[in-house]
PDB file of C-alpha atoms in Angstrom:
ATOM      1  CA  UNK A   1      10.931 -14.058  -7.322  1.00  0.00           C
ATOM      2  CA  UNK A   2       7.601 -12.690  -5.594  1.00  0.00           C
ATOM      3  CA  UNK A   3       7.119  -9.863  -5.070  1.00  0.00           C
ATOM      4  CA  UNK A   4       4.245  -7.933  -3.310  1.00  0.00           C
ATOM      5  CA  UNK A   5       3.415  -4.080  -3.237  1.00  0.00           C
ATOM      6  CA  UNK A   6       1.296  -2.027  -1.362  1.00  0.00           C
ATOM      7  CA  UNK A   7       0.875   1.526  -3.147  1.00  0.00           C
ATOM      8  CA  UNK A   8      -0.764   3.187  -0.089  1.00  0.00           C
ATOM      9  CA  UNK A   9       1.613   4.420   2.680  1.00  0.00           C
ATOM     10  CA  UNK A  10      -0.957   5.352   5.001  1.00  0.00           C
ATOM     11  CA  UNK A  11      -4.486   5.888   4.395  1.00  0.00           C
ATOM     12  CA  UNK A  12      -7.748   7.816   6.735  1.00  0.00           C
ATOM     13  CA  UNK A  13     -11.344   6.559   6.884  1.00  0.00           C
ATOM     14  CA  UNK A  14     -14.070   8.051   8.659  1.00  0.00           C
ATOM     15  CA  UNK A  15     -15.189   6.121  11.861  1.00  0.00           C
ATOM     16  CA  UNK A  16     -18.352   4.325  10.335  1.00  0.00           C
ATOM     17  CA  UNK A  17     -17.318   4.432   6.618  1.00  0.00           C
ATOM     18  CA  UNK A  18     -15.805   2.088   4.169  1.00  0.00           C
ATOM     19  CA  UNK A  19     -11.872   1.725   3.387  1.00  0.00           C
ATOM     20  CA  UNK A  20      -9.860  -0.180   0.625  1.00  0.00           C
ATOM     21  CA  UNK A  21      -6.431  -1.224   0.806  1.00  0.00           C
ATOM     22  CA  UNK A  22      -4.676  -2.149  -2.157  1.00  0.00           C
ATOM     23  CA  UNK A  23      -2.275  -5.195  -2.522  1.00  0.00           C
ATOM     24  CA  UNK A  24      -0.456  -6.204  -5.670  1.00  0.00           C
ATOM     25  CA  UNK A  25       1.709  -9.202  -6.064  1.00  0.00           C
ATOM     26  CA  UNK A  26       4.020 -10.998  -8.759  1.00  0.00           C
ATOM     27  CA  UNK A  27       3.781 -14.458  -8.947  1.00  0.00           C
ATOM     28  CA  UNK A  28       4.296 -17.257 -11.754  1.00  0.00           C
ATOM     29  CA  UNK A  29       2.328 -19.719  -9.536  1.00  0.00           C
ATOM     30  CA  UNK A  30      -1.168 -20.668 -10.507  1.00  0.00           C
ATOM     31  CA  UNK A  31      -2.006 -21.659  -6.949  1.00  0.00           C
ATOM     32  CA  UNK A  32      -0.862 -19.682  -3.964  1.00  0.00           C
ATOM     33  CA  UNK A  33      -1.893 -18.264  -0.895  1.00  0.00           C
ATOM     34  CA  UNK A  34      -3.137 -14.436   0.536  1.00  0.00           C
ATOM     35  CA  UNK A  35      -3.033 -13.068   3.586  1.00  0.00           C
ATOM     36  CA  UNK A  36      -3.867  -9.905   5.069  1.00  0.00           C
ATOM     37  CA  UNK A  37      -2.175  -9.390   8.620  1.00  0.00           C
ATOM     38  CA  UNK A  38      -2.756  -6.416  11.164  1.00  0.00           C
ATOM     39  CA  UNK A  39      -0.487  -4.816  13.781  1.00  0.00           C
ATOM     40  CA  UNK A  40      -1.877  -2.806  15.904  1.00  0.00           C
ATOM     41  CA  UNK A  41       0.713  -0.362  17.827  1.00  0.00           C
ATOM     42  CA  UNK A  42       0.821  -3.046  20.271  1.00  0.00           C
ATOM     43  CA  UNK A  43       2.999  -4.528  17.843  1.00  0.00           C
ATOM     44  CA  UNK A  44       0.879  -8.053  17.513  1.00  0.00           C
ATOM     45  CA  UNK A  45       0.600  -9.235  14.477  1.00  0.00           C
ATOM     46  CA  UNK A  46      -3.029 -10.576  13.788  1.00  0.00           C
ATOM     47  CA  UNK A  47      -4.668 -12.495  10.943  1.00  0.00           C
ATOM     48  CA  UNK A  48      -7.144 -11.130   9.514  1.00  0.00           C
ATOM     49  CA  UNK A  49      -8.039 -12.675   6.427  1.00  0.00           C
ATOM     50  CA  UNK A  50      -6.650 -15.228   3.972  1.00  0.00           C
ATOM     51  CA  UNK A  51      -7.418 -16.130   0.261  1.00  0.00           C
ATOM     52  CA  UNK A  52      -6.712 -19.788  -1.517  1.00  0.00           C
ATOM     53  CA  UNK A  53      -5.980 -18.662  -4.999  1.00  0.00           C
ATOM     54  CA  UNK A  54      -8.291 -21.551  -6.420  1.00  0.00           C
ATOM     55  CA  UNK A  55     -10.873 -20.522  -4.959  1.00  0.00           C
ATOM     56  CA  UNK A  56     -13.110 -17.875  -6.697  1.00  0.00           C
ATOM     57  CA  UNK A  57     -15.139 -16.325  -4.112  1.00  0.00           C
ATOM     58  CA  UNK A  58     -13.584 -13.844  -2.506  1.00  0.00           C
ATOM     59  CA  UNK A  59     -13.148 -14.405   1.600  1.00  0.00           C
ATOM     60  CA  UNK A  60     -14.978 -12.876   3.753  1.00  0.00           C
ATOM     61  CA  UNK A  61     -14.371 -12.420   8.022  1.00  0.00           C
ATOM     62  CA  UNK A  62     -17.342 -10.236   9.207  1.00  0.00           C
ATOM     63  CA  UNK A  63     -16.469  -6.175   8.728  1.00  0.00           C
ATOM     64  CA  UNK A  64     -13.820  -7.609   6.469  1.00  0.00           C
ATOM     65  CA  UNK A  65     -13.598  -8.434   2.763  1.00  0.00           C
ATOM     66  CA  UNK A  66     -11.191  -8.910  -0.162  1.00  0.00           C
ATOM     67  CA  UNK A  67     -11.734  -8.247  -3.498  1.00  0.00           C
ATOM     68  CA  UNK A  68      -9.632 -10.948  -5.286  1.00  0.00           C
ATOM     69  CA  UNK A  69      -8.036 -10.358  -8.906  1.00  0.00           C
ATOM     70  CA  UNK A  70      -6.379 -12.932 -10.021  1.00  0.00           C
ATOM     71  CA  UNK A  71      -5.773 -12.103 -13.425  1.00  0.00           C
ATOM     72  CA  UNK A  72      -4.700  -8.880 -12.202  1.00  0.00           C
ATOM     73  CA  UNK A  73      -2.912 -10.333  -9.775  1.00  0.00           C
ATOM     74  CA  UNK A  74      -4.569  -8.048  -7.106  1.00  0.00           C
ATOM     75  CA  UNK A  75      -5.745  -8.559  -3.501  1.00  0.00           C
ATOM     76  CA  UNK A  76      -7.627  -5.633  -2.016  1.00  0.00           C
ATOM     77  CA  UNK A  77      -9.306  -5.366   1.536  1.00  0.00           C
ATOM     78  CA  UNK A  78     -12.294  -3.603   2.247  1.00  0.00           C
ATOM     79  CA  UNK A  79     -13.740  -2.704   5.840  1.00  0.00           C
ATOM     80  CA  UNK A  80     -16.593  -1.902   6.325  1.00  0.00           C
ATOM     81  CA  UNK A  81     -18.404   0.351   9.107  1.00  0.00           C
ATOM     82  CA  UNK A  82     -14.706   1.191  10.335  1.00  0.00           C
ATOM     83  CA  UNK A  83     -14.056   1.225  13.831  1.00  0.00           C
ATOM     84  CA  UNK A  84     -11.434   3.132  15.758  1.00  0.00           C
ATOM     85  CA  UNK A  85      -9.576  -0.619  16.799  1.00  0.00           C
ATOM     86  CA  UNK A  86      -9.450  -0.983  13.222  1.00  0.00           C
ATOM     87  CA  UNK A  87      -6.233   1.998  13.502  1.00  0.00           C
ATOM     88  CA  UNK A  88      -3.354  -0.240  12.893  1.00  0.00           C
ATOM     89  CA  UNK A  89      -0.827  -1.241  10.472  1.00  0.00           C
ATOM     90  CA  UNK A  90      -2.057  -3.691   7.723  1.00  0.00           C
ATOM     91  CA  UNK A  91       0.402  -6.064   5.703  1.00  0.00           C
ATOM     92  CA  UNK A  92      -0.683  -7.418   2.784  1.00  0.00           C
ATOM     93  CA  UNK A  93       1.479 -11.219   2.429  1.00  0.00           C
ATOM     94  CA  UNK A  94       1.867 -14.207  -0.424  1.00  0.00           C
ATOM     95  CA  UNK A  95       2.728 -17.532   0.157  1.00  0.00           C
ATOM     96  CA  UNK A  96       4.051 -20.349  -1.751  1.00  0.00           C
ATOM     97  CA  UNK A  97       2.059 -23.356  -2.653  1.00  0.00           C
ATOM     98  CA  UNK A  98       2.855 -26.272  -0.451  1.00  0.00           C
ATOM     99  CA  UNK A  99       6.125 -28.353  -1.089  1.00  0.00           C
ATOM    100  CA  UNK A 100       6.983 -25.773  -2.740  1.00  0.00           C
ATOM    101  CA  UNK A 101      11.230 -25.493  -2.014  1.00  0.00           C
ATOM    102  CA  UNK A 102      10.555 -22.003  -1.260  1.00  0.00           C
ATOM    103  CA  UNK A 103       7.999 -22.067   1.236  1.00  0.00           C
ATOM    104  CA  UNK A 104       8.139 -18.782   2.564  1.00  0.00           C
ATOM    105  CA  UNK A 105       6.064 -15.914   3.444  1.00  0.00           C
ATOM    106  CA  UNK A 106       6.521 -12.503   1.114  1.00  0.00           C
ATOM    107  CA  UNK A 107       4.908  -9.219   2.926  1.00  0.00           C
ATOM    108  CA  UNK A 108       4.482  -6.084   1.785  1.00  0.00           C
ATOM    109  CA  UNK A 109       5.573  -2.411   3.120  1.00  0.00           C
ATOM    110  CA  UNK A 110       2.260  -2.247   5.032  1.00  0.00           C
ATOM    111  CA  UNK A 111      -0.287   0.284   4.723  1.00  0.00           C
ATOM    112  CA  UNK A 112      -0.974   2.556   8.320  1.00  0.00           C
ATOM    113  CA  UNK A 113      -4.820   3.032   8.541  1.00  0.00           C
ATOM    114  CA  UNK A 114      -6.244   6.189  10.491  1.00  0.00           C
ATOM    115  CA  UNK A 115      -9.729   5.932  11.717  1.00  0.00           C
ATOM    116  CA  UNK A 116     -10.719   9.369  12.076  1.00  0.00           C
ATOM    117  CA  UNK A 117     -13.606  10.002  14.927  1.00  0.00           C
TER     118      UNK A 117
ATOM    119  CA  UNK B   1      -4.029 -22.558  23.878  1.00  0.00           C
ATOM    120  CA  UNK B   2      -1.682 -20.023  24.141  1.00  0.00           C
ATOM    121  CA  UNK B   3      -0.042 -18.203  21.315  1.00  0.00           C
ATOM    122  CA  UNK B   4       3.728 -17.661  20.438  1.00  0.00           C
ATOM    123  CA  UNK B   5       5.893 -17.109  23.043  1.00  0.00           C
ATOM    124  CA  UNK B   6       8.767 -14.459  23.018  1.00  0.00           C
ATOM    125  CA  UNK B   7      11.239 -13.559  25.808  1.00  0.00           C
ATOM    126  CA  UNK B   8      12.268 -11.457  26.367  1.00  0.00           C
ATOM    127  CA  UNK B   9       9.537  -8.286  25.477  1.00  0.00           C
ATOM    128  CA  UNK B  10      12.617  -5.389  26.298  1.00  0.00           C
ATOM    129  CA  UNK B  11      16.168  -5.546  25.455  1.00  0.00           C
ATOM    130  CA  UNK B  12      18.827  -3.110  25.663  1.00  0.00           C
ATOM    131  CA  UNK B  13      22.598  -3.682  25.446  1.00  0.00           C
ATOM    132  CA  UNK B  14      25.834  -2.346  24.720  1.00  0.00           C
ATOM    133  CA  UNK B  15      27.348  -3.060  21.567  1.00  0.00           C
ATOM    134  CA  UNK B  16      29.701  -5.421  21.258  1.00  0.00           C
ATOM    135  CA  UNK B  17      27.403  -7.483  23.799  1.00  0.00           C
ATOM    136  CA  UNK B  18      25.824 -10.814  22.916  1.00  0.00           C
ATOM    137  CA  UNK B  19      22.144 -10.754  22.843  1.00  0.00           C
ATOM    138  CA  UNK B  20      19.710 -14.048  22.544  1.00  0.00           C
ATOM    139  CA  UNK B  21      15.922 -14.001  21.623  1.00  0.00           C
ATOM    140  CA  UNK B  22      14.019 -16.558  23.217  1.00  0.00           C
ATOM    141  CA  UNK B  23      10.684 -18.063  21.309  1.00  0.00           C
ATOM    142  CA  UNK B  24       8.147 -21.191  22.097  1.00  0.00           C
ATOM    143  CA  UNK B  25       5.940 -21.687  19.097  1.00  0.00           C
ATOM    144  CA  UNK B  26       2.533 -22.684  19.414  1.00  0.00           C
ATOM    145  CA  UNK B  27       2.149 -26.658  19.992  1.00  0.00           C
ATOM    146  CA  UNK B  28       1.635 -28.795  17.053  1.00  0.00           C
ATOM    147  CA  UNK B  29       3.050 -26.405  14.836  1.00  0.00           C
ATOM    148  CA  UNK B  30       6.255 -27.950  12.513  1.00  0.00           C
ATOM    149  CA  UNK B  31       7.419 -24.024  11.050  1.00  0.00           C
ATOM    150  CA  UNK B  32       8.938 -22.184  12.940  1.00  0.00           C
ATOM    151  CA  UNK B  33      10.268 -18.326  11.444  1.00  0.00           C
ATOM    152  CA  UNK B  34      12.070 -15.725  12.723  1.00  0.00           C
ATOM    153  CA  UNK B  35      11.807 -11.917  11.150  1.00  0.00           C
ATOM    154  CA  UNK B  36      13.153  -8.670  12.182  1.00  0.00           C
ATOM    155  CA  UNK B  37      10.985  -5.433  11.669  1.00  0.00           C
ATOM    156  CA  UNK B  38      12.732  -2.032  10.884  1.00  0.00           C
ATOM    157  CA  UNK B  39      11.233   1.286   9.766  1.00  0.00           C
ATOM    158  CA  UNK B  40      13.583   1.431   7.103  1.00  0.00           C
ATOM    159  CA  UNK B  41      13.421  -2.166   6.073  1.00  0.00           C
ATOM    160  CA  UNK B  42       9.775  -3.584   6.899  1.00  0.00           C
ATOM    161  CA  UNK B  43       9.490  -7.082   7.633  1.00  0.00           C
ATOM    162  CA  UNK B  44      12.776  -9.180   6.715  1.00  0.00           C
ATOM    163  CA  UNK B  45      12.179 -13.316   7.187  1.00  0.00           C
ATOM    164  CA  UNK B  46      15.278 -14.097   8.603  1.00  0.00           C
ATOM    165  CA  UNK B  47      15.318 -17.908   9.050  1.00  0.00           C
ATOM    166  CA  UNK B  48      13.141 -20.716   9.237  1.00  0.00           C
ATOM    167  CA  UNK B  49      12.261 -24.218  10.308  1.00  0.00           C
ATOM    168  CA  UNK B  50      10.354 -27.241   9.810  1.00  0.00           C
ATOM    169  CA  UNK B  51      10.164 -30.173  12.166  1.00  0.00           C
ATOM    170  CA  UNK B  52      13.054 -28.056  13.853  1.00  0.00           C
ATOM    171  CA  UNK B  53      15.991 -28.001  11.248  1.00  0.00           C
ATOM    172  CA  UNK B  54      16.693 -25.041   9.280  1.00  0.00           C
ATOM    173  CA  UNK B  55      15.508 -24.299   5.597  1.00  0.00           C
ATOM    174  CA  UNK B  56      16.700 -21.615   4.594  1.00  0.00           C
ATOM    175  CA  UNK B  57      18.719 -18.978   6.239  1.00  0.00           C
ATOM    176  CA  UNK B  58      19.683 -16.948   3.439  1.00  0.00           C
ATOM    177  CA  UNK B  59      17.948 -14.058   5.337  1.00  0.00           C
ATOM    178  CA  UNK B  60      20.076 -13.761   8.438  1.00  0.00           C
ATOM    179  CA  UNK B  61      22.291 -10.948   7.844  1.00  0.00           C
ATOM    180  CA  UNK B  62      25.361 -11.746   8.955  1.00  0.00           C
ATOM    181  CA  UNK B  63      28.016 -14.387  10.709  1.00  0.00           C
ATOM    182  CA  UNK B  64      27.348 -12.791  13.964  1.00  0.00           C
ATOM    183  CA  UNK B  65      23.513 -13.829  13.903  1.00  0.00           C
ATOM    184  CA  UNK B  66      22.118 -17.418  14.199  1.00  0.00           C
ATOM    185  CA  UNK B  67      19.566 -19.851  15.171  1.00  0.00           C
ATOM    186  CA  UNK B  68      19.087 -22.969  16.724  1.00  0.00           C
ATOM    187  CA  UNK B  69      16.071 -25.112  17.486  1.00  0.00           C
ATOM    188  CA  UNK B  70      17.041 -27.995  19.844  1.00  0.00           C
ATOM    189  CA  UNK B  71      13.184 -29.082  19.674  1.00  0.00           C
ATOM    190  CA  UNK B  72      10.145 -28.781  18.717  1.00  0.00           C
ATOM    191  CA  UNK B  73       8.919 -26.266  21.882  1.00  0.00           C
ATOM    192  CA  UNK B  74      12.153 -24.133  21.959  1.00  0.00           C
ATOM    193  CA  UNK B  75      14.525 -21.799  19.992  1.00  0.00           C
ATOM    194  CA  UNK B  76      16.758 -19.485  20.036  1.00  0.00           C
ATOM    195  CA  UNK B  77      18.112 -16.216  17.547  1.00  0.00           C
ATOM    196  CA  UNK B  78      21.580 -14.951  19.173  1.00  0.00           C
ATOM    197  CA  UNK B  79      23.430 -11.690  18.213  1.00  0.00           C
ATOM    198  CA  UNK B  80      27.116 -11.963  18.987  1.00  0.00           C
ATOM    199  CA  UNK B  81      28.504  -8.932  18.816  1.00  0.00           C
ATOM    200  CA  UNK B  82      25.469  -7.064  18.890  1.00  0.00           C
ATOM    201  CA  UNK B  83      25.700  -3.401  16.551  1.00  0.00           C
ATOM    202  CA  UNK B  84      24.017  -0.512  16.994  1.00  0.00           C
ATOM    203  CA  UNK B  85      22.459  -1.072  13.710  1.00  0.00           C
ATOM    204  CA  UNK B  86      20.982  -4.690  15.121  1.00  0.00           C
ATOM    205  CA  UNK B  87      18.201  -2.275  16.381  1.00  0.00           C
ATOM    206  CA  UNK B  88      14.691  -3.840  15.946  1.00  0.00           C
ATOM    207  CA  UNK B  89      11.595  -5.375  16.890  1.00  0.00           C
ATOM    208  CA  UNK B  90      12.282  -9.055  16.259  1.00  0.00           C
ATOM    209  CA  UNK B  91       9.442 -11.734  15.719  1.00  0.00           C
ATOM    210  CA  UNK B  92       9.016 -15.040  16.394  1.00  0.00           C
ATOM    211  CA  UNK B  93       6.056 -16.989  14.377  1.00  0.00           C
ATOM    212  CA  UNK B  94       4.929 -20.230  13.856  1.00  0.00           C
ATOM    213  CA  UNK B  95       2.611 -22.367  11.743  1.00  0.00           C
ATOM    214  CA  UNK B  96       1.198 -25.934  11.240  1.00  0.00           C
ATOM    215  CA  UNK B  97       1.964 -26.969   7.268  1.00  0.00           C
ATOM    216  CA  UNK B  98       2.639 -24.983   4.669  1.00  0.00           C
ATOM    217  CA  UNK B  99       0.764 -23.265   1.903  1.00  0.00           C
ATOM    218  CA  UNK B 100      -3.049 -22.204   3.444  1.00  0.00           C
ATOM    219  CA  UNK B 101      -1.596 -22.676   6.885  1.00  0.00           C
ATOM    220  CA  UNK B 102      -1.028 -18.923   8.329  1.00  0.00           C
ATOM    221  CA  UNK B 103       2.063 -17.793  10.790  1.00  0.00           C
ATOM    222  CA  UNK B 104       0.643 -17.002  13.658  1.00  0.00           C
ATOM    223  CA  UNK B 105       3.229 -14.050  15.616  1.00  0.00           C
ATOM    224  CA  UNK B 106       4.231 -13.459  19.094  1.00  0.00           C
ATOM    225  CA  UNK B 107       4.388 -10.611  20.357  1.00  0.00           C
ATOM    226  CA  UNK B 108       7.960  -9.356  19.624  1.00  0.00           C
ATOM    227  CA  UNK B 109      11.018  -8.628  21.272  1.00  0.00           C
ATOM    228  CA  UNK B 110      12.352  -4.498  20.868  1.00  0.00           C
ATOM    229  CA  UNK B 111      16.073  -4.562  20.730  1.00  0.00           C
ATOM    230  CA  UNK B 112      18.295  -1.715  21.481  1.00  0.00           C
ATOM    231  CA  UNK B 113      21.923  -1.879  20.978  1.00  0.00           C
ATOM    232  CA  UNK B 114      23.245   1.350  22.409  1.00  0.00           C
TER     233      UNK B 114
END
């Protein structure tokens, strides 16, 4: 079964700096899909990035970057030039290929980011 | 276009009392998932749909849960009897396909089962 981890309970960044959040998963897929979601404590859940796992370049959404492992099955996201609405809840998710029987979503623990003024 | 409907945002009820969670996906969309969010537990996938039947429910916890989706715009996660221990935020999401396709979340219903 997937699995997927996130190693960092909660996590501060300067206002202005640069943060990484780490994601690993377990998969014996070859293609897949990554997603990084935020909550912010108004609860919402909000996309903020995803990753095809076929696809080599690492995504990018303005302040917001992965750094994509496959091999190492890893799936990291980097913000840069943090802002204090960045303060939320990030999960870190995997999901099956298509027509795939399972076809679920798998998230992680999340990882509570501080942005520190 | 608006997003995923939940209804209600607030509950609170007595245990033993039977509570149902309203949600209205986001049109077009053919999955449909319910999840329930606890401290302890994180995000739990409960049950899903496509094209409104059920795939797999292996996540709801218990007889006293279930879910119904009478069509594509509507459905429905009921708690009969609620427990104390039912206690959580409860989401509704939706998505069009599967694989690259993303769930996009409403906003949540908080449950409290006093």
């Amino acid at each position: 079964a997937q699995t997927v981890t996130q190693s960092q309970p909660e996590m501060s960044v300067q206002e202005a700096e640069t943060v990484t959040l780490s994601c690993t998963y377990d998969t014996s897929e070859s293609d897949y899909y990554l997603f990084w979601y935020k909550q912010p404590p108004s609860r919402q859940m909000i996309l903020v990035i995803r990753q095809e796992a076929y696809k080599q370049q690492n995504a990018t959404e303005n302040r917001f970057s992965v750094n994509f492992q496959k091999a190492a099955k890893s799936f990291s996201l980097k913000i840069s030039d943090s802002q204090l609405g960045d303060a939320a809840m990030y999960f870190c998710a995997y999901r099956s290929p298509p027509l795939n029987r399972d076809d679920k979503i798998i998230f992680g623990k999340g990882t509570r980011l501080h942005i520190l003024p | 276009d608006a997003g995923v409907i939940q209804s209600p945002r607030h509950e609170v009820t007595e245990m033993g009392q039977e509570v149902t969670l309203r949600c209205k996906p986001i049109s077009g969309h053919d999955y449909l998932f319910w999840y329930r969010q606890t401290m302890m537990r994180g995000l739990e996938l409960l049950i899903y749909f496509n094209n409104n039947v059920p795939i797999d429910d292996s996540g709801m916890p218990e007889d006293r849960f279930s879910a119904k989706m009478p069509n594509a715009s509507f459905s429905t996660l009921k708690i009969q009897p609620s427990e104390p221990r039912d206690s959580a935020v409860y989401f509704c999401a939706s998505s069009w396909g599967t694989g690259k396709y993303a769930q996009y979340f409403g906003p949540g219903t908080r449950l409290t089962v006093l």
